[in-house]
Short mmCIF file of N, CA and C in Angstrom, two decimals:
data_model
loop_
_atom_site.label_atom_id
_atom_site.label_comp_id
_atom_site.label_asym_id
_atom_site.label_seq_id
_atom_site.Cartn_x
_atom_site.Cartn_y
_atom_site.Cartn_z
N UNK A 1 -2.52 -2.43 -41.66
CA UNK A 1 -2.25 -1.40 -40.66
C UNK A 1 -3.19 -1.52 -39.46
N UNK A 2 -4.37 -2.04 -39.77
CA UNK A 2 -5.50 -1.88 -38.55
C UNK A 2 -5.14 -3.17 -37.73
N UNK A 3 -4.71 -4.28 -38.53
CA UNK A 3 -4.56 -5.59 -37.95
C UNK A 3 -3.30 -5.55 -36.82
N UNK A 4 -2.01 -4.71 -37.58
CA UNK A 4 -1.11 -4.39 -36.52
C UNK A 4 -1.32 -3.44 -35.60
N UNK A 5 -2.80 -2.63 -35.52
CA UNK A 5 -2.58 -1.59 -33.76
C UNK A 5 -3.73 -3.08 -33.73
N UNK A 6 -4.70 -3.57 -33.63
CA UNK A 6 -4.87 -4.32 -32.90
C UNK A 6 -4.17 -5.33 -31.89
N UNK A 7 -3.17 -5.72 -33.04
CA UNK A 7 -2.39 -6.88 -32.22
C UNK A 7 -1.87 -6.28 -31.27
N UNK A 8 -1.03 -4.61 -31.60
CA UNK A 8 -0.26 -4.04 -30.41
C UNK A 8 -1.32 -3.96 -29.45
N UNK A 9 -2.58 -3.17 -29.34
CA UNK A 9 -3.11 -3.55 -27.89
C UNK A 9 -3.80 -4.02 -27.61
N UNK A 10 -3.80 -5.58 -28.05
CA UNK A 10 -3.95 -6.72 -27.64
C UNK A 10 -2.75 -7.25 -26.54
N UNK A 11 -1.65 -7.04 -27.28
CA UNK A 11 -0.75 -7.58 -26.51
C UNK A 11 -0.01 -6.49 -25.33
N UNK A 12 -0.43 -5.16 -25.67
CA UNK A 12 -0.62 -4.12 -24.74
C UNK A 12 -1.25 -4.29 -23.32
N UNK A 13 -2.36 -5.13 -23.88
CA UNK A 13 -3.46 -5.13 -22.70
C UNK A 13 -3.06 -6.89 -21.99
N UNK A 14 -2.77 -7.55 -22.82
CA UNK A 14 -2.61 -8.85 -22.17
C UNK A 14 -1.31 -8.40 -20.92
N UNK A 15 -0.32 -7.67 -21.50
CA UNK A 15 0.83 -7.53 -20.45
C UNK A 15 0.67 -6.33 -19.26
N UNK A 16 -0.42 -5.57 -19.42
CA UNK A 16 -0.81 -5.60 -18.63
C UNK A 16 -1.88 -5.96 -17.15
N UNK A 17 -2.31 -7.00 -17.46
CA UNK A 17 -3.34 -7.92 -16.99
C UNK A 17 -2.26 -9.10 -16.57
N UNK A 18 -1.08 -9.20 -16.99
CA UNK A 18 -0.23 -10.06 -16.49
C UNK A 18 0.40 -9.59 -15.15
N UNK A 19 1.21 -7.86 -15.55
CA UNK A 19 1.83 -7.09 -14.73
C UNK A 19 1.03 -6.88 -13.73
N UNK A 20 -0.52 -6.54 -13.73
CA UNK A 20 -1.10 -6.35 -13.08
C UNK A 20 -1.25 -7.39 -11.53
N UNK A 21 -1.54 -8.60 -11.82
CA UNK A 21 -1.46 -10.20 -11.44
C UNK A 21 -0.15 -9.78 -10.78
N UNK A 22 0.68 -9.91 -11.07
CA UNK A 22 2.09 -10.16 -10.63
C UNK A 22 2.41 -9.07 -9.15
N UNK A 23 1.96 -7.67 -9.56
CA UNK A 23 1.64 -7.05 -8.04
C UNK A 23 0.92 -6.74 -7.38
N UNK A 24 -0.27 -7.81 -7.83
CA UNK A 24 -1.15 -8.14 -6.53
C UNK A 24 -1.08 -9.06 -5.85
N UNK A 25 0.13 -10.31 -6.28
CA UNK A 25 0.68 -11.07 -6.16
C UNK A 25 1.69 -10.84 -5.08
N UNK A 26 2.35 -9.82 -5.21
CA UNK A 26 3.59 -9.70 -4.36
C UNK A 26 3.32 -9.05 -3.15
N UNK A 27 1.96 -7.90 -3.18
CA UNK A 27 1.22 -7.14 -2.50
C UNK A 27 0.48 -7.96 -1.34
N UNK A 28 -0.05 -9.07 -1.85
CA UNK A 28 -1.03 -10.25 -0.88
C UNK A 28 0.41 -11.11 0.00
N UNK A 29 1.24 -11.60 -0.80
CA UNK A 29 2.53 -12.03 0.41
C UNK A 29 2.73 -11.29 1.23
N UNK A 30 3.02 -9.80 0.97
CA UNK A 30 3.56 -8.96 2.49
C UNK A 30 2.77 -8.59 2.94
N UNK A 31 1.31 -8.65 2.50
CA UNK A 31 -0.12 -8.51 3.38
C UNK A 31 -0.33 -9.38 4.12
N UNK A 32 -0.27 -10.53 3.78
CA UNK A 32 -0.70 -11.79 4.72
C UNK A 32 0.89 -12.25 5.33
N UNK A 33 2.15 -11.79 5.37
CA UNK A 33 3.05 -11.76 6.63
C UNK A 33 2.44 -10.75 7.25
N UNK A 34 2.54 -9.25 7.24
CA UNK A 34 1.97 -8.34 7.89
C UNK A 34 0.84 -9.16 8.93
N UNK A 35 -0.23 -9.65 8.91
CA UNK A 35 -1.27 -9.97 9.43
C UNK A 35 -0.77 -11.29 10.26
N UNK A 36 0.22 -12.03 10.10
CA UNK A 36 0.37 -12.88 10.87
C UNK A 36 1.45 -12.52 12.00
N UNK A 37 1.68 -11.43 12.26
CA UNK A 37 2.52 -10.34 13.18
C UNK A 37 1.59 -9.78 14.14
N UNK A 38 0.49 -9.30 14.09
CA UNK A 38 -0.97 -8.74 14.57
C UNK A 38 -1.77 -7.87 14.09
N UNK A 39 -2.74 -7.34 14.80
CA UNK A 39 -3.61 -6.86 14.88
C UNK A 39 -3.36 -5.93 13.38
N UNK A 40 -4.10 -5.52 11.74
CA UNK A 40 -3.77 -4.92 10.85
C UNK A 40 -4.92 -3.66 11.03
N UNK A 41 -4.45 -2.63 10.36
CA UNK A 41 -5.09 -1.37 10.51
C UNK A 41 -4.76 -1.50 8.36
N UNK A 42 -5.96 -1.16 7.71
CA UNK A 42 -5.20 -0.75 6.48
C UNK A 42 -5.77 0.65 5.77
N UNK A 43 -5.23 1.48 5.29
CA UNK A 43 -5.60 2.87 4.97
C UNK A 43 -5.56 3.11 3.18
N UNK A 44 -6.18 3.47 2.60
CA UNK A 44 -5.72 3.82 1.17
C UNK A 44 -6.43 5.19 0.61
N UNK A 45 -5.41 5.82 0.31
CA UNK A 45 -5.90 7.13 -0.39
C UNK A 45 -5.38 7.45 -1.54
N UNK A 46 -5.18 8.49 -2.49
CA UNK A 46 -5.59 8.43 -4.03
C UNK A 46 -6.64 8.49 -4.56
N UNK A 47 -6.92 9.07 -6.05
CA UNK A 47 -7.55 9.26 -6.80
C UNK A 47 -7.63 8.77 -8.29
N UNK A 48 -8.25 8.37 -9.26
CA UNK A 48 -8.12 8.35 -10.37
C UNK A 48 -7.25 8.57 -11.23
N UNK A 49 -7.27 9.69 -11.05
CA UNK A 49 -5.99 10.26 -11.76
C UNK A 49 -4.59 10.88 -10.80
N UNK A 50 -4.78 10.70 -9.28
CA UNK A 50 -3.52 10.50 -8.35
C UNK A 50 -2.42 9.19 -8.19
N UNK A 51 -1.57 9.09 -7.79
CA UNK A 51 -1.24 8.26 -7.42
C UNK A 51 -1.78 7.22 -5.95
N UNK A 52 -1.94 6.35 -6.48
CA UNK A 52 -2.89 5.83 -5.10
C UNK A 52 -1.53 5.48 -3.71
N UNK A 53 -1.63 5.20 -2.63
CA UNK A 53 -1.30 4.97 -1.30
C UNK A 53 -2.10 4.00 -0.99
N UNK A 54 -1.42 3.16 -0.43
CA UNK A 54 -1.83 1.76 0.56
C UNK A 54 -0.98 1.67 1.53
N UNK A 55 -1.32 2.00 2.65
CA UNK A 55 -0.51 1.75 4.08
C UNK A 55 -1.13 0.74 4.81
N UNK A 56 -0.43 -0.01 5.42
CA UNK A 56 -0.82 -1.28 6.44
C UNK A 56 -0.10 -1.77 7.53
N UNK A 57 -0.54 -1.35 8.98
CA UNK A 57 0.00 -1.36 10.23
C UNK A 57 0.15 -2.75 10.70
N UNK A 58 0.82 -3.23 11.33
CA UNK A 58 0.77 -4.36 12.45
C UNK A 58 0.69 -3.93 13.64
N UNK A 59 -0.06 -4.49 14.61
CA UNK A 59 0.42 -3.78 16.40
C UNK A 59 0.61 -5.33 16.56
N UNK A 60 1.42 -5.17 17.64
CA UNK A 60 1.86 -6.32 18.51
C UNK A 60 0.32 -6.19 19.66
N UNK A 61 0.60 -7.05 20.94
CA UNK A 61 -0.69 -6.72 22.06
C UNK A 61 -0.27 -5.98 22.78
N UNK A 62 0.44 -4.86 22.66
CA UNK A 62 0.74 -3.55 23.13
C UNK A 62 0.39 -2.47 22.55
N UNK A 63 -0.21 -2.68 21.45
CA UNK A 63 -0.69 -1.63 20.81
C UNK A 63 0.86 -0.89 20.06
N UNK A 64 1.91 -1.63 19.98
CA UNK A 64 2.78 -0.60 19.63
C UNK A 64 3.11 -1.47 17.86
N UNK A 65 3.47 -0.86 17.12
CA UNK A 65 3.83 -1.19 15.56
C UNK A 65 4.94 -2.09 15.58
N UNK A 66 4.58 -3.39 14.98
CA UNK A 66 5.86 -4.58 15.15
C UNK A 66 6.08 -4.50 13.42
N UNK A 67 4.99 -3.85 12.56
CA UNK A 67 5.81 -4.14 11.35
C UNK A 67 4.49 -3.04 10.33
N UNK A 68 5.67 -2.81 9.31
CA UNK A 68 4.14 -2.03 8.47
C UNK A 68 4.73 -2.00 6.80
N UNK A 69 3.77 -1.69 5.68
CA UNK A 69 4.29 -1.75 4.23
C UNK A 69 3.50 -0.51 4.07
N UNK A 70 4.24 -0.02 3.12
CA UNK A 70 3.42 0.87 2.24
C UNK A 70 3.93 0.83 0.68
N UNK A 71 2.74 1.23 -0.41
CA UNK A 71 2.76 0.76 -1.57
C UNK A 71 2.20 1.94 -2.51
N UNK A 72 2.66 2.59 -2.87
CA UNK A 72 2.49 3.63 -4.02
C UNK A 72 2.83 3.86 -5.21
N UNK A 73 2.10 4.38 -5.90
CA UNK A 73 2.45 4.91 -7.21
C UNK A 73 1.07 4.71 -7.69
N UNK A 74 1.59 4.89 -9.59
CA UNK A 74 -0.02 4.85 -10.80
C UNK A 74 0.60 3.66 -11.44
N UNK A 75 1.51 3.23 -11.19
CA UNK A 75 2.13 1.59 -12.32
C UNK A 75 2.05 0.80 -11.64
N UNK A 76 2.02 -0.71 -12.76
CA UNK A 76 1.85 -1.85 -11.93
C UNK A 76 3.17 -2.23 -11.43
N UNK A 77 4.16 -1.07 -11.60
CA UNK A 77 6.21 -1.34 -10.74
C UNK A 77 5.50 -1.08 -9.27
N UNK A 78 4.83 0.09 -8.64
CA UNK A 78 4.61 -0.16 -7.45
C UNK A 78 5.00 -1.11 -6.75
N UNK A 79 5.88 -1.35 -5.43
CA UNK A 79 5.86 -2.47 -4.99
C UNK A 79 5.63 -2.02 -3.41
N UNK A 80 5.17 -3.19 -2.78
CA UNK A 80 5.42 -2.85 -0.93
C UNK A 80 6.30 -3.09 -0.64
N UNK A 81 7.04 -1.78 0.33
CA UNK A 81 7.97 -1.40 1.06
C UNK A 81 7.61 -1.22 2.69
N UNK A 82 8.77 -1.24 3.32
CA UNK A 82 8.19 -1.45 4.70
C UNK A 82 8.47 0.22 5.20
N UNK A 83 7.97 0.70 6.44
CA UNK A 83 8.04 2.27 6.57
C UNK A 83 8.98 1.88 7.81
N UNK A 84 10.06 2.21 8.17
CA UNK A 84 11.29 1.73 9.21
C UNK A 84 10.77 2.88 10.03
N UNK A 85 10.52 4.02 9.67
CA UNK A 85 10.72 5.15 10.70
C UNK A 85 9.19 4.76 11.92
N UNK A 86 8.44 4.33 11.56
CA UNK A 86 7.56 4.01 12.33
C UNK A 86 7.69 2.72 13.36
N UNK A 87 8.46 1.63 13.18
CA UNK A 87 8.50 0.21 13.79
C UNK A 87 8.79 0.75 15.21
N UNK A 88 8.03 0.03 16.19
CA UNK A 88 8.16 0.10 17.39
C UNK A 88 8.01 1.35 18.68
N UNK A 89 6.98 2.17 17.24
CA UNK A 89 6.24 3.60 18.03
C UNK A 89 4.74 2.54 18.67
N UNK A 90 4.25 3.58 19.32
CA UNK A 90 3.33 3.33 20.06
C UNK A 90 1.86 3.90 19.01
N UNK A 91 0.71 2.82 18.82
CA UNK A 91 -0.11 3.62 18.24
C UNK A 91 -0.36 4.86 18.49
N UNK A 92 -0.58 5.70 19.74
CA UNK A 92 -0.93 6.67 20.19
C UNK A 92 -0.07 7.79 19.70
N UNK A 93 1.46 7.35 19.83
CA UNK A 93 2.34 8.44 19.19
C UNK A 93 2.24 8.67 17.49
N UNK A 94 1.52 7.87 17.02
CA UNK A 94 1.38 8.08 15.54
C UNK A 94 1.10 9.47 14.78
N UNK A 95 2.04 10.37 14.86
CA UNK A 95 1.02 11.33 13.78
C UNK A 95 1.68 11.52 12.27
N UNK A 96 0.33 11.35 11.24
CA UNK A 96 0.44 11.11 9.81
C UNK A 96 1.35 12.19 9.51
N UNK A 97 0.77 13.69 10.07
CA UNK A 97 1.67 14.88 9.26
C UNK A 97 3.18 14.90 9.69
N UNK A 98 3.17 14.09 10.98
CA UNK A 98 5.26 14.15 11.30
C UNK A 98 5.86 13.27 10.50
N UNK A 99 5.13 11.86 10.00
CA UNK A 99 6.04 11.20 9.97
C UNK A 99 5.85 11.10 8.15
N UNK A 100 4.50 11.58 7.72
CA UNK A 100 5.18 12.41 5.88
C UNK A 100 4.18 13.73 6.04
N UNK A 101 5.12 14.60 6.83
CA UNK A 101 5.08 15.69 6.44
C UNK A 101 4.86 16.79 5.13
N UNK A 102 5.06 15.97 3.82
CA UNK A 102 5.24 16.68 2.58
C UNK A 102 4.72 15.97 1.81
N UNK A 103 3.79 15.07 2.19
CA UNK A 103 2.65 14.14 1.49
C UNK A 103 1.08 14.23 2.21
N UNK A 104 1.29 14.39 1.42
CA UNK A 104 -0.42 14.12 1.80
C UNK A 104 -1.33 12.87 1.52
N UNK A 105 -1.41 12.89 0.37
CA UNK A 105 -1.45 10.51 0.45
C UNK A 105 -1.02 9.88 1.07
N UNK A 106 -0.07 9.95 1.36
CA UNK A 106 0.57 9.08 2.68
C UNK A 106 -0.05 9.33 3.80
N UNK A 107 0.07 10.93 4.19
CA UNK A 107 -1.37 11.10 5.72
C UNK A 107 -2.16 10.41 5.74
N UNK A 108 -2.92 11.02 4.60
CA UNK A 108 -4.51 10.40 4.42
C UNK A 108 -4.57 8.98 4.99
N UNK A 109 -3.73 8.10 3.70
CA UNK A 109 -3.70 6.17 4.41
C UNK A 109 -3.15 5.83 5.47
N UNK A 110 -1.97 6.59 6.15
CA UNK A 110 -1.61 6.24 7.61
C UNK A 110 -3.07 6.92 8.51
N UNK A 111 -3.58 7.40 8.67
CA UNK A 111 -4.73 8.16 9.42
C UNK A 111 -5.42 7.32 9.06
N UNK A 112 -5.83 6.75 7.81
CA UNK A 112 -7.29 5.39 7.90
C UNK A 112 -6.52 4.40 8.19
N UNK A 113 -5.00 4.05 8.40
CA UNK A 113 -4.67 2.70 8.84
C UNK A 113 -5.10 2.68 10.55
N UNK A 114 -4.59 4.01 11.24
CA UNK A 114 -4.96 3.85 12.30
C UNK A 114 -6.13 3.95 13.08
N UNK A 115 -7.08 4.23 11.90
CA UNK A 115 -8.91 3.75 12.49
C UNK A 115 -8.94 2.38 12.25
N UNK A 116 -8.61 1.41 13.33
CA UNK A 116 -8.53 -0.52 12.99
C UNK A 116 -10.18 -0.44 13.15
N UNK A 117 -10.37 -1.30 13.02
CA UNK A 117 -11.75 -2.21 13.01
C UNK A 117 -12.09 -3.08 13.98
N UNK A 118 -12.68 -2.91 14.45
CA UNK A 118 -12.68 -4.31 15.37
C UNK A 118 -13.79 -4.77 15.18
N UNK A 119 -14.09 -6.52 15.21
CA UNK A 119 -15.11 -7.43 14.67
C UNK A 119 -15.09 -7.66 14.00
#
């Protein structure tokens, strides 16, 4: 009996360390297209026990959004999705609470996507 819950999370934990791999995997492709579009802003909010948010801007050299993903949930199904309602606003017109109004994780990481970095 002890030998079979081991094996289960053993093999519990191996598939997830696989699943895991696999969407950070899919996460780093539309990160690194994203970045070869321009300038990236990236934001993440969540908690421990929240569902985490990852938002990630492109600007063209207009400062206006040529492309963006966002990636949520607590599972390793999460996948990045692109946010359509934003493509081809102007950074300046950006605001987190219009465009998810009824989230608040989503604010939070669009608001740190649009503090970029520079250097």
């Amino acid at each position: 009996m002890v030998t079979t819950l081991i094996t289960v999370a053993v093999i519990a934990w191996l598939g997830q360390l696989a699943l895991g791999g696999w969407q950070i995997h899919r996460f780093n492709r539309a990160f690194d297209a994203l970045c070869q579009r321009g300038g990236v802003g990236v934001g993440r909010s969540g908690g421990r026990f929240k569902p985490r948010v990852i938002v990630a801007i492109a600007l063209d050299e207009n400062n206006n959004v040529c492309d963006s993903l966002i990636m949520r949930g607590m599972t390793v199904f999460a996948r990045p999705t692109k946010i359509q309602a934003i493509n081809g606003m102007s950074w300046q017109e950006l605001e987190p609470d219009v465009i998810f109004p009824n989230d608040s994780l989503c604010q939070d990481a669009l608001s740190l996507a649009l503090k970029l970095k520079h250097g």
